[in-house]
Amino acid sequence: MAVVQLASEADVMAALGRVLTSDESARVGAILDKASELFRQRSGQQFTAGTSFVRLRVVGDQVSMPQRPVVSVTAVTTDDGEDTAVTFGTLFQSKVRLSGVVGGDMVRVNYSHGGVVPELVRLTVADITRKVLEIDPNAVQGKTQHSETVGPFTEQDTYATWAQGGQTMLSPSDADIADSFRVRSYGAVVMVP
């Protein structure tokens, strides 16, 4: 299954401030794929258009969908073995009011979500890719420090732990940005196969 990247090669070039070299061009697609999936995993969001069929607990008289933004709700049914259709009202942000169910009941919701990738997500994924492409060759080899002395001059470098080995991963600041997109309260969610 192909990964829908959250940033483009052009975004990476803008982050670098130059055109990609032939070596970087060969690597950028795989790095963008992994950076996109790591950001999705950390944030709990897909960002791109899609549909979900989830099992949610009713809180009060409404349910809140975990993926944002919610575009439309297709169907809501009870989860009591009878799959009875539940009447639902107007969608407000990621919540929809239900009738005929009470707080604590479980329902199955089929809905569509996503759309245009937020600018902060696009720029962050492009920057993650830029950082991977610019990792010092010594850090790629797994070194934590490098020192070089020429005459009376000494140059010493220390490499961040996330850069060692040259793997694609979220830095602490990237993880903080992804966490800012995480939905903090939507009740119990069970993904339905």
PDB file of C-alpha atoms in Angstrom:
ATOM      1  CA  MET A   1       0.000   0.000   0.000  1.00  0.00           C
ATOM      2  CA  ALA A   2       1.437   3.354  -1.021  1.00  0.00           C
ATOM      3  CA  VAL A   3       1.981   5.973   1.652  1.00  0.00           C
ATOM      4  CA  VAL A   4       0.294   9.330   1.125  1.00  0.00           C
ATOM      5  CA  GLN A   5       3.090  11.729   2.000  1.00  0.00           C
ATOM      6  CA  LEU A   6       2.299  14.711   4.219  1.00  0.00           C
ATOM      7  CA  ALA A   7       4.893  16.890   2.426  1.00  0.00           C
ATOM      8  CA  SER A   8       6.347  16.998  -1.080  1.00  0.00           C
ATOM      9  CA  GLU A   9       9.827  16.983  -2.560  1.00  0.00           C
ATOM     10  CA  ALA A  10       9.318  20.692  -3.357  1.00  0.00           C
ATOM     11  CA  ASP A  11       8.618  21.327   0.359  1.00  0.00           C
ATOM     12  CA  VAL A  12      11.906  19.605   1.245  1.00  0.00           C
ATOM     13  CA  MET A  13      13.805  21.726  -1.301  1.00  0.00           C
ATOM     14  CA  ALA A  14      12.230  24.852   0.224  1.00  0.00           C
ATOM     15  CA  ALA A  15      13.342  23.699   3.699  1.00  0.00           C
ATOM     16  CA  LEU A  16      16.868  23.037   2.396  1.00  0.00           C
ATOM     17  CA  GLY A  17      16.978  26.290   0.446  1.00  0.00           C
ATOM     18  CA  ARG A  18      18.425  24.547  -2.594  1.00  0.00           C
ATOM     19  CA  VAL A  19      17.819  21.876  -5.219  1.00  0.00           C
ATOM     20  CA  LEU A  20      18.290  18.242  -4.155  1.00  0.00           C
ATOM     21  CA  THR A  21      21.456  16.434  -5.211  1.00  0.00           C
ATOM     22  CA  SER A  22      21.094  13.179  -7.163  1.00  0.00           C
ATOM     23  CA  ASP A  23      21.866  11.174  -3.985  1.00  0.00           C
ATOM     24  CA  GLU A  24      19.250  13.124  -2.007  1.00  0.00           C
ATOM     25  CA  SER A  25      16.672  12.745  -4.807  1.00  0.00           C
ATOM     26  CA  ALA A  26      17.098   8.971  -4.638  1.00  0.00           C
ATOM     27  CA  ARG A  27      16.480   8.960  -0.852  1.00  0.00           C
ATOM     28  CA  VAL A  28      13.881  11.703  -0.339  1.00  0.00           C
ATOM     29  CA  GLY A  29      10.799   9.597  -1.214  1.00  0.00           C
ATOM     30  CA  ALA A  30      11.526   6.884   1.347  1.00  0.00           C
ATOM     31  CA  ILE A  31      12.387   9.462   4.008  1.00  0.00           C
ATOM     32  CA  LEU A  32       9.133  11.369   3.356  1.00  0.00           C
ATOM     33  CA  ASP A  33       7.171   8.094   3.560  1.00  0.00           C
ATOM     34  CA  LYS A  34       8.639   7.190   6.938  1.00  0.00           C
ATOM     35  CA  ALA A  35       8.465  10.729   8.335  1.00  0.00           C
ATOM     36  CA  SER A  36       4.799  10.960   7.287  1.00  0.00           C
ATOM     37  CA  GLU A  37       3.905   7.651   8.930  1.00  0.00           C
ATOM     38  CA  LEU A  38       5.841   8.467  12.118  1.00  0.00           C
ATOM     39  CA  PHE A  39       4.033  11.818  12.362  1.00  0.00           C
ATOM     40  CA  ARG A  40       0.652  10.137  11.797  1.00  0.00           C
ATOM     41  CA  GLN A  41       1.408   7.487  14.414  1.00  0.00           C
ATOM     42  CA  ARG A  42       2.495  10.023  17.029  1.00  0.00           C
ATOM     43  CA  SER A  43      -0.395  12.443  16.378  1.00  0.00           C
ATOM     44  CA  GLY A  44      -3.103   9.791  16.017  1.00  0.00           C
ATOM     45  CA  GLN A  45      -4.399  11.657  12.939  1.00  0.00           C
ATOM     46  CA  GLN A  46      -4.455  10.731   9.241  1.00  0.00           C
ATOM     47  CA  PHE A  47      -4.694  14.347   7.969  1.00  0.00           C
ATOM     48  CA  THR A  48      -5.524  13.210   4.416  1.00  0.00           C
ATOM     49  CA  ALA A  49      -9.035  12.342   3.201  1.00  0.00           C
ATOM     50  CA  GLY A  50     -10.401   8.975   4.296  1.00  0.00           C
ATOM     51  CA  THR A  51     -13.268   7.129   5.958  1.00  0.00           C
ATOM     52  CA  SER A  52     -13.438   5.392   9.313  1.00  0.00           C
ATOM     53  CA  PHE A  53     -15.856   2.911  10.838  1.00  0.00           C
ATOM     54  CA  VAL A  54     -15.438   3.037  14.609  1.00  0.00           C
ATOM     55  CA  ARG A  55     -17.166   1.914  17.772  1.00  0.00           C
ATOM     56  CA  LEU A  56     -17.678   4.819  20.197  1.00  0.00           C
ATOM     57  CA  ARG A  57     -19.158   5.298  23.663  1.00  0.00           C
ATOM     58  CA  VAL A  58     -21.974   7.836  23.903  1.00  0.00           C
ATOM     59  CA  VAL A  59     -21.161  10.647  26.337  1.00  0.00           C
ATOM     60  CA  GLY A  60     -24.268  12.546  27.383  1.00  0.00           C
ATOM     61  CA  ASP A  61     -26.201  12.529  24.115  1.00  0.00           C
ATOM     62  CA  GLN A  62     -23.289  12.786  21.685  1.00  0.00           C
ATOM     63  CA  VAL A  63     -20.208  11.073  20.306  1.00  0.00           C
ATOM     64  CA  SER A  64     -16.927  12.648  19.285  1.00  0.00           C
ATOM     65  CA  MET A  65     -15.002  11.212  16.347  1.00  0.00           C
ATOM     66  CA  PRO A  66     -11.249  10.704  16.794  1.00  0.00           C
ATOM     67  CA  GLN A  67     -10.127  11.820  13.296  1.00  0.00           C
ATOM     68  CA  ARG A  68     -10.183  15.537  12.489  1.00  0.00           C
ATOM     69  CA  PRO A  69     -11.565  17.361  10.633  1.00  0.00           C
ATOM     70  CA  VAL A  70     -14.809  15.414  10.278  1.00  0.00           C
ATOM     71  CA  VAL A  71     -16.301  16.032   6.834  1.00  0.00           C
ATOM     72  CA  SER A  72     -19.546  14.074   7.176  1.00  0.00           C
ATOM     73  CA  VAL A  73     -21.216  11.304   9.144  1.00  0.00           C
ATOM     74  CA  THR A  74     -22.645   8.576   6.920  1.00  0.00           C
ATOM     75  CA  ALA A  75     -24.335   6.282   9.442  1.00  0.00           C
ATOM     76  CA  VAL A  76     -24.724   5.622  13.161  1.00  0.00           C
ATOM     77  CA  THR A  77     -26.027   2.266  14.423  1.00  0.00           C
ATOM     78  CA  THR A  78     -26.429   0.702  17.832  1.00  0.00           C
ATOM     79  CA  ASP A  79     -23.859  -1.826  18.950  1.00  0.00           C
ATOM     80  CA  ASP A  80     -26.286  -4.100  20.767  1.00  0.00           C
ATOM     81  CA  GLY A  81     -26.326  -6.891  18.198  1.00  0.00           C
ATOM     82  CA  GLU A  82     -29.340  -5.479  16.357  1.00  0.00           C
ATOM     83  CA  ASP A  83     -27.514  -2.712  14.433  1.00  0.00           C
ATOM     84  CA  THR A  84     -30.512  -0.401  14.700  1.00  0.00           C
ATOM     85  CA  ALA A  85     -30.090   2.917  12.905  1.00  0.00           C
ATOM     86  CA  VAL A  86     -29.639   5.834  15.285  1.00  0.00           C
ATOM     87  CA  THR A  87     -30.956   9.265  14.375  1.00  0.00           C
ATOM     88  CA  PHE A  88     -28.177  11.806  14.472  1.00  0.00           C
ATOM     89  CA  GLY A  89     -28.297  15.575  14.351  1.00  0.00           C
ATOM     90  CA  THR A  90     -26.085  18.250  12.918  1.00  0.00           C
ATOM     91  CA  LEU A  91     -22.350  17.746  12.964  1.00  0.00           C
ATOM     92  CA  PHE A  92     -20.507  20.375  15.013  1.00  0.00           C
ATOM     93  CA  GLN A  93     -16.714  20.207  14.668  1.00  0.00           C
ATOM     94  CA  SER A  94     -16.062  16.538  15.501  1.00  0.00           C
ATOM     95  CA  LYS A  95     -19.192  15.890  17.581  1.00  0.00           C
ATOM     96  CA  VAL A  96     -22.652  14.773  16.601  1.00  0.00           C
ATOM     97  CA  ARG A  97     -25.765  14.630  18.795  1.00  0.00           C
ATOM     98  CA  LEU A  98     -27.711  11.369  18.866  1.00  0.00           C
ATOM     99  CA  SER A  99     -31.280  10.499  19.816  1.00  0.00           C
ATOM    100  CA  GLY A 100     -32.595   7.158  21.036  1.00  0.00           C
ATOM    101  CA  VAL A 101     -29.425   6.288  22.984  1.00  0.00           C
ATOM    102  CA  VAL A 102     -28.161   7.228  26.436  1.00  0.00           C
ATOM    103  CA  GLY A 103     -24.768   8.023  27.884  1.00  0.00           C
ATOM    104  CA  GLY A 104     -22.648   4.882  28.197  1.00  0.00           C
ATOM    105  CA  ASP A 105     -24.218   3.110  25.206  1.00  0.00           C
ATOM    106  CA  MET A 106     -21.890   1.978  22.438  1.00  0.00           C
ATOM    107  CA  VAL A 107     -22.584   2.918  18.817  1.00  0.00           C
ATOM    108  CA  ARG A 108     -20.880   2.297  15.494  1.00  0.00           C
ATOM    109  CA  VAL A 109     -20.149   5.390  13.426  1.00  0.00           C
ATOM    110  CA  ASN A 110     -19.193   5.508   9.760  1.00  0.00           C
ATOM    111  CA  TYR A 111     -17.739   8.900   8.817  1.00  0.00           C
ATOM    112  CA  SER A 112     -15.406  10.664   6.412  1.00  0.00           C
ATOM    113  CA  HIS A 113     -12.600  12.939   7.547  1.00  0.00           C
ATOM    114  CA  GLY A 114      -9.446  14.765   6.530  1.00  0.00           C
ATOM    115  CA  GLY A 115      -8.677  16.917   3.563  1.00  0.00           C
ATOM    116  CA  VAL A 116      -5.934  19.469   3.090  1.00  0.00           C
ATOM    117  CA  VAL A 117      -2.853  18.726   5.218  1.00  0.00           C
ATOM    118  CA  PRO A 118      -2.374  21.549   7.776  1.00  0.00           C
ATOM    119  CA  GLU A 119       0.550  23.869   6.995  1.00  0.00           C
ATOM    120  CA  LEU A 120       2.321  23.098  10.281  1.00  0.00           C
ATOM    121  CA  VAL A 121       2.195  19.359   9.536  1.00  0.00           C
ATOM    122  CA  ARG A 122       3.488  19.834   5.972  1.00  0.00           C
ATOM    123  CA  LEU A 123       6.322  22.104   7.096  1.00  0.00           C
ATOM    124  CA  THR A 124       7.291  19.835  10.003  1.00  0.00           C
ATOM    125  CA  VAL A 125       7.455  16.678   7.859  1.00  0.00           C
ATOM    126  CA  ALA A 126       9.520  18.563   5.252  1.00  0.00           C
ATOM    127  CA  ASP A 127      11.851  19.751   8.014  1.00  0.00           C
ATOM    128  CA  ILE A 128      12.222  16.213   9.434  1.00  0.00           C
ATOM    129  CA  THR A 129      13.258  15.096   5.953  1.00  0.00           C
ATOM    130  CA  ARG A 130      15.675  18.036   5.643  1.00  0.00           C
ATOM    131  CA  LYS A 131      17.298  17.125   8.964  1.00  0.00           C
ATOM    132  CA  VAL A 132      17.776  13.496   7.890  1.00  0.00           C
ATOM    133  CA  LEU A 133      19.331  14.557   4.585  1.00  0.00           C
ATOM    134  CA  GLU A 134      21.723  16.913   6.404  1.00  0.00           C
ATOM    135  CA  ILE A 135      22.883  14.523   9.143  1.00  0.00           C
ATOM    136  CA  ASP A 136      26.670  14.627   9.410  1.00  0.00           C
ATOM    137  CA  PRO A 137      28.372  11.515   7.941  1.00  0.00           C
ATOM    138  CA  ASN A 138      30.043  10.879  11.321  1.00  0.00           C
ATOM    139  CA  ALA A 139      26.631  10.711  13.039  1.00  0.00           C
ATOM    140  CA  VAL A 140      25.350   8.432  10.262  1.00  0.00           C
ATOM    141  CA  GLN A 141      28.161   6.032  11.189  1.00  0.00           C
ATOM    142  CA  GLY A 142      26.812   6.029  14.755  1.00  0.00           C
ATOM    143  CA  LYS A 143      29.389   8.283  16.379  1.00  0.00           C
ATOM    144  CA  THR A 144      28.263  10.412  19.312  1.00  0.00           C
ATOM    145  CA  GLN A 145      31.243  12.778  19.102  1.00  0.00           C
ATOM    146  CA  HIS A 146      33.958  13.695  16.633  1.00  0.00           C
ATOM    147  CA  SER A 147      37.138  15.662  17.264  1.00  0.00           C
ATOM    148  CA  GLU A 148      39.765  16.818  14.786  1.00  0.00           C
ATOM    149  CA  THR A 149      42.988  18.678  15.583  1.00  0.00           C
ATOM    150  CA  VAL A 150      45.105  20.517  13.023  1.00  0.00           C
ATOM    151  CA  GLY A 151      48.071  22.377  14.488  1.00  0.00           C
ATOM    152  CA  PRO A 152      46.918  24.508  17.400  1.00  0.00           C
ATOM    153  CA  PHE A 153      43.243  24.295  16.372  1.00  0.00           C
ATOM    154  CA  THR A 154      40.747  21.681  17.570  1.00  0.00           C
ATOM    155  CA  GLU A 155      37.239  21.192  16.250  1.00  0.00           C
ATOM    156  CA  GLN A 156      34.854  19.060  18.277  1.00  0.00           C
ATOM    157  CA  ASP A 157      31.312  17.997  17.319  1.00  0.00           C
ATOM    158  CA  THR A 158      28.685  16.264  19.454  1.00  0.00           C
ATOM    159  CA  TYR A 159      25.704  14.688  17.678  1.00  0.00           C
ATOM    160  CA  ALA A 160      22.103  14.527  18.895  1.00  0.00           C
ATOM    161  CA  THR A 161      20.908  11.050  19.803  1.00  0.00           C
ATOM    162  CA  TRP A 162      18.099  11.244  17.227  1.00  0.00           C
ATOM    163  CA  ALA A 163      20.720  11.872  14.487  1.00  0.00           C
ATOM    164  CA  GLN A 164      22.972   8.924  15.320  1.00  0.00           C
ATOM    165  CA  GLY A 165      22.722   6.196  12.731  1.00  0.00           C
ATOM    166  CA  GLY A 166      21.029   8.523  10.241  1.00  0.00           C
ATOM    167  CA  GLN A 167      17.601   6.957  10.708  1.00  0.00           C
ATOM    168  CA  THR A 168      14.381   8.860  10.128  1.00  0.00           C
ATOM    169  CA  MET A 169      12.751   9.651  13.449  1.00  0.00           C
ATOM    170  CA  LEU A 170      10.998  12.493  15.218  1.00  0.00           C
ATOM    171  CA  SER A 171      13.176  14.815  17.256  1.00  0.00           C
ATOM    172  CA  PRO A 172      11.755  15.920  20.615  1.00  0.00           C
ATOM    173  CA  SER A 173      10.427  19.165  19.092  1.00  0.00           C
ATOM    174  CA  ASP A 174       8.848  17.243  16.172  1.00  0.00           C
ATOM    175  CA  ALA A 175       7.141  14.919  18.681  1.00  0.00           C
ATOM    176  CA  ASP A 176       5.796  17.951  20.572  1.00  0.00           C
ATOM    177  CA  ILE A 177       4.272  19.318  17.359  1.00  0.00           C
ATOM    178  CA  ALA A 178       2.698  15.929  16.547  1.00  0.00           C
ATOM    179  CA  ASP A 179       1.339  15.723  20.112  1.00  0.00           C
ATOM    180  CA  SER A 180      -0.394  19.080  19.611  1.00  0.00           C
ATOM    181  CA  PHE A 181      -2.640  17.417  16.980  1.00  0.00           C
ATOM    182  CA  ARG A 182      -3.552  14.466  19.243  1.00  0.00           C
ATOM    183  CA  VAL A 183      -7.216  14.376  20.256  1.00  0.00           C
ATOM    184  CA  ARG A 184      -7.333  14.300  24.027  1.00  0.00           C
ATOM    185  CA  SER A 185     -10.975  13.451  24.771  1.00  0.00           C
ATOM    186  CA  TYR A 186     -13.437  11.533  22.676  1.00  0.00           C
ATOM    187  CA  GLY A 187     -14.575   8.654  24.910  1.00  0.00           C
ATOM    188  CA  ALA A 188     -13.902   4.989  24.265  1.00  0.00           C
ATOM    189  CA  VAL A 189     -12.984   4.025  20.694  1.00  0.00           C
ATOM    190  CA  VAL A 190     -12.832   0.510  19.289  1.00  0.00           C
ATOM    191  CA  MET A 191     -11.812   0.128  15.635  1.00  0.00           C
ATOM    192  CA  VAL A 192     -14.226  -2.153  13.772  1.00  0.00           C
ATOM    193  CA  PRO A 193     -12.763  -4.568  11.200  1.00  0.00           C
TER     194      PRO A 193
END
